[in-house]
Amino acid sequence: MFLDELKIFYRHGRQYVPDVTAVGLTPLFRGRPVICRGITPEEVSRVVELCPVKAILLSPFRIDLGKCVFCKECHFALPEKIIFSNDYKIASNIRENLIITEGDDHLIQLDPEKVRKEIRSIFKHALKLRQVSAGGDNSVEMELNAAGNVNFDMGRYGIEFVASPRHADGIVITGPITQNMAAALQICYDAIPDPKVIILAGTDAISGGIFKDSTALNREFLQSHHIDLYVPGNPPHPLTFINGVLEMIGRKQ
Amino acid sequence: MDRNYIVLTTNPGKVTLADVPVLDYAFFQSVVDDLLANPSNHCLAYYAIPFPDYYKFICCIGCDETHSIAVFCHHLPLKTGNELDSLTIRHFPLHVFEREIHEQYGIGFSGHPWLKPVRFPTGSSEMDRYPFYAIESEELHEVGVGPIHAGIIEPGYFRFICNGEKVLHLEIQLGYQHRGIERLFVEKKHLLQKAVLAENICGDTAVGHTLCHVGLIEVLGEITSADGLFLERNIALELERIAIHIGDTAALCTDIAYQFGQVVNEALRTIVINTMQCWCGNRFGKGLIRPGGSYYPLTSEISQTISINLKEVLERYLQITSRIFSMPSVLSRFEGTGKLSSKQAALLGAVGMVARSSGISRDIRWSHPLPGMDHVESSPVILHKGDVWSRAMMRKIEVEKAVSRINQMLGQLTGDYHQVPSYDIVLQPSSLAISLTEGWRGEICHTAITDEKGQIMHYKIKDPSFHNWMALALAVRDQEISDFPLCNKSFNLSYCGNDI
Ligand code: SF4
C-alpha cells in the first residue's frame, strides 16, 4: 500500500512552476498580438468585418484585448500582419493599456502610480480573494482554480481564494454580469471589508465579450466602482492572472 | 416518411420545415405515448416557437436502436391564457421541457405536478420569488445555500429541507447564469460569431457544444467534410472528456479530504489540457472547431504528442485510481452515497454519464454516431449502482476507453487533407436541423430553424444538465447534508449550460 503511494509520488515528481514570470508557453498560445504597420484599407475592412466582437479599432489600427475573444481569426485572415505572440503577461490596471496599436511591440504594463496606495501597503504579502461568477462559462472559473493548483501554486505568494467575503480583501468577477446575478454580486461586494480590490478576469467580465449586446446583462456595477485589475483572455491563462496580481500588489516590478 | 412523423436517419439531420407533420394535440399526445412506450426511445427536444399567429411545438424523439430521430409537431393559436394538457404526468422526462415552454411563453400545462421556473429568462426582479416547496413542521428545518458558493464555482441556489442531519428534500433554483444565448444565435449573423457563441455556452464543454453547433451549420449548408476532419473533431471531444474526468477525480478526492489523490490527478489533468493547448493554443479547445474546416490541422507531430502524453497520463491515472478505489476510507465515503436508482434515472430521463452510472444505456456516440465515426468503437460503459462510487468509477473507465478511442482515431487519420473554415456557408431556407453530441456530461442537443432566406430564425440549445439537475436533487434525499458537496461533485452539472 505505502509502497504504491511512494511509486505514484515518485512519478508525480516536482510539479510546481518554479518561476511564474518566465514560462515559455507553446508558440501557439494566443497571447499579446503584434500588429504590423501598413495594413491596406481592403485588409482593414476584411478583418473588421470578420472580428466577432468588434475588438478592432481604427485610425490607427488597434486591437482591444479587453474585447478580444482571442479567436485569432484576424491572424488567419492576415497571417503576415497580425501575429499572436505567446506572451501571457497581458493584465493591466489601466483599461487603455489593453489596447495594442499597430507597430507596437512592447509589453503590456501596469501603471504603478495608478495602483491605489493601500493595495501595495496592505496586501503585498497576503491577498485573499472572493470569486464571483456572474454568467461565467466555467472555463475562467476552472483557470482560476488552476491558479492555486499544484502546478501554478499561487498560494506560495500568499494569494488565495477564500470562501467568505468576510475573509476576503477583494473580489474577482468572471462572466459578463447577468441581470440575474447583479444583486448577488453587489451583496457579496458589500460584505467585503474595506479596503478591497476589484479584479475583472476574462474578456466577458471586462467588456461583455461575445455577450456584450445581450439584454440579459446588467453591468451597472462596473460603472460605479473602480476596477483595480483587468485580466484579459478567453479564458485568461492562470499565469496571466498570477502575474497580473503579483504586479498589482507590488511583488514584481 | 411515416404519416405521424418524419424520420431522420442521420446525426446531424435536416428536414424541410413544411415536411414536419402537424398533428392535432390529442393525436400528438398519442404519438408521444406510442413512441415513448419503447424504453430505447427518448425525447431529445420539445420546444415551442412563436410564429405570427400560432406557436409551433416541435418534438424530436430519438430512437437508440434504429439510430434515428422522429420529428413531428403541433400548433397552438397565439393568444393569452393558452393551456394544454400536460404530458408530464405520463412521461416524466418531459417535465422540464414543459416548464421551459411555460416559462418562455406563459402557456399553461394543466396537471403538471411541478411547473416551476427553469432559468428566469425575464430578469432578476423575480429571482427572489422562486416558489420553493415547503413543509410545515416543528421538527424540520431548512438550509439555504447560494447563489454564491464557498469556492470558485458558478452560482445556483440550493434549498434543503432537513430532518436533523438528513436531507428530506432538495430544490435547486437556477437561472443566475442566464445570458440570453439562444437569442444571440439569431441576432449575430456571422457564422464566426455563432461559433464563438457556441464555445462560450459552457466553457468546460467548449468542444462538445461547438462540435454540436458546427454539425448543425454544416447539415443546413449541405456541406460534406472529409472524414479526417470528423476524426480530428472527435479526438478533441475525447480529449475534453479525459481532461474533465481526471479533473473530477481530483475534485472527488478533495471533497473527501484525500489530498494525495487530488494533487496527483490535478497534475495529470494539466498534462491533458496542455496537450490541447499545444494542438490549438487554448487549454479548453476554444478556436479549434469551426464550420467547414479548421485552422489547426492535426499534424503528425501533434498526433505523436497526443499519443505520447496520453500514454503517460493513462499509466499514472490507472496507478492513482487503483489506489483510490482500494482505500477503505475512500470507499466508505463513495459507496452507497448519493444513490440514483435506475428507476429514478429512467423516470427523469437522465442522460450521459449519470444515466450510464445508474444502469441506463444512453450514449449518443453509440446510438446516433456522428459522420466519420463508423469504424470507431463506441459501446457504452454501463454501471449499475448509481452511487458516488459508480459515477467516480464511470470516469475512470471512460478515461481508459477515451484513450483507446483516440488511439484508434489517430490510427485512422491519413493526414492528407486540410480544409480551412468557411464562414459563408449558405444555409438551406425554411429548414429544421437537429444535431446531437455526447459531450463528457452527456447528450448535447442543438436545433435550429431557418427562415425563407436561409437565416437562422430560431435556435435551441440543450445541455445534458437540463435533465440531470433533477437527478441530483433526488440522489441526495435521505443523505447526510454533509455529503452534499460530494454528491454534487459526482454529478458535476453545468449551471451556465442550464441557464444558457
Ligand atoms: S483575435 Fe481578437 S481581434 Fe482578432 S478577430 Fe478574434 S476577437 Fe477579433
mmCIF file of C-alpha atoms and ligand atoms in Angstrom, chain A residues 47 50-56 63-65 67-75 82 84, chain B residues 192, ligand 1:
data_model
loop_
_atom_site.group_PDB
_atom_site.id
_atom_site.type_symbol
_atom_site.label_atom_id
_atom_site.label_comp_id
_atom_site.label_asym_id
_atom_site.label_seq_id
_atom_site.Cartn_x
_atom_site.Cartn_y
_atom_site.Cartn_z
ATOM 1 C CA VAL A 47 -10.794 41.907 -40.622
ATOM 2 C CA LEU A 50 -14.616 39.288 -39.567
ATOM 3 C CA CYS A 51 -13.909 40.104 -35.915
ATOM 4 C CA PRO A 52 -16.793 38.573 -33.953
ATOM 5 C CA VAL A 53 -16.707 41.127 -31.127
ATOM 6 C CA LYS A 54 -15.683 44.412 -32.778
ATOM 7 C CA ALA A 55 -12.370 44.355 -30.958
ATOM 8 C CA ILE A 56 -10.604 46.050 -33.854
ATOM 9 C CA ILE A 63 -6.869 45.553 -31.117
ATOM 10 C CA ASP A 64 -8.603 45.965 -27.773
ATOM 11 C CA LEU A 65 -7.701 42.930 -25.673
ATOM 12 C CA LYS A 67 -12.923 42.964 -26.053
ATOM 13 C CA CYS A 68 -10.949 40.376 -27.994
ATOM 14 C CA VAL A 69 -12.010 36.756 -27.556
ATOM 15 C CA PHE A 70 -8.616 35.561 -28.818
ATOM 16 C CA CYS A 71 -10.142 33.596 -31.665
ATOM 17 C CA LYS A 72 -7.071 34.532 -33.753
ATOM 18 C CA GLU A 73 -9.210 34.780 -36.871
ATOM 19 C CA CYS A 74 -7.741 38.185 -37.736
ATOM 20 C CA HIS A 75 -4.363 36.490 -37.853
ATOM 21 C CA ILE A 82 -1.316 40.331 -37.228
ATOM 22 C CA PHE A 84 -0.233 36.498 -31.789
ATOM 23 C CA LEU B 192 -17.843 33.022 -36.842
HETATM 24 S S1 SF4 C 1 -8.461 37.521 -32.252
HETATM 25 FE FE1 SF4 C 1 -9.496 39.209 -31.276
HETATM 26 S S2 SF4 C 1 -9.249 40.921 -32.645
HETATM 27 FE FE2 SF4 C 1 -8.749 39.092 -33.816
HETATM 28 S S3 SF4 C 1 -10.672 38.553 -34.785
HETATM 29 FE FE3 SF4 C 1 -10.593 37.396 -32.883
HETATM 30 S S4 SF4 C 1 -11.640 38.700 -31.418
HETATM 31 FE FE4 SF4 C 1 -11.183 39.994 -33.169
#
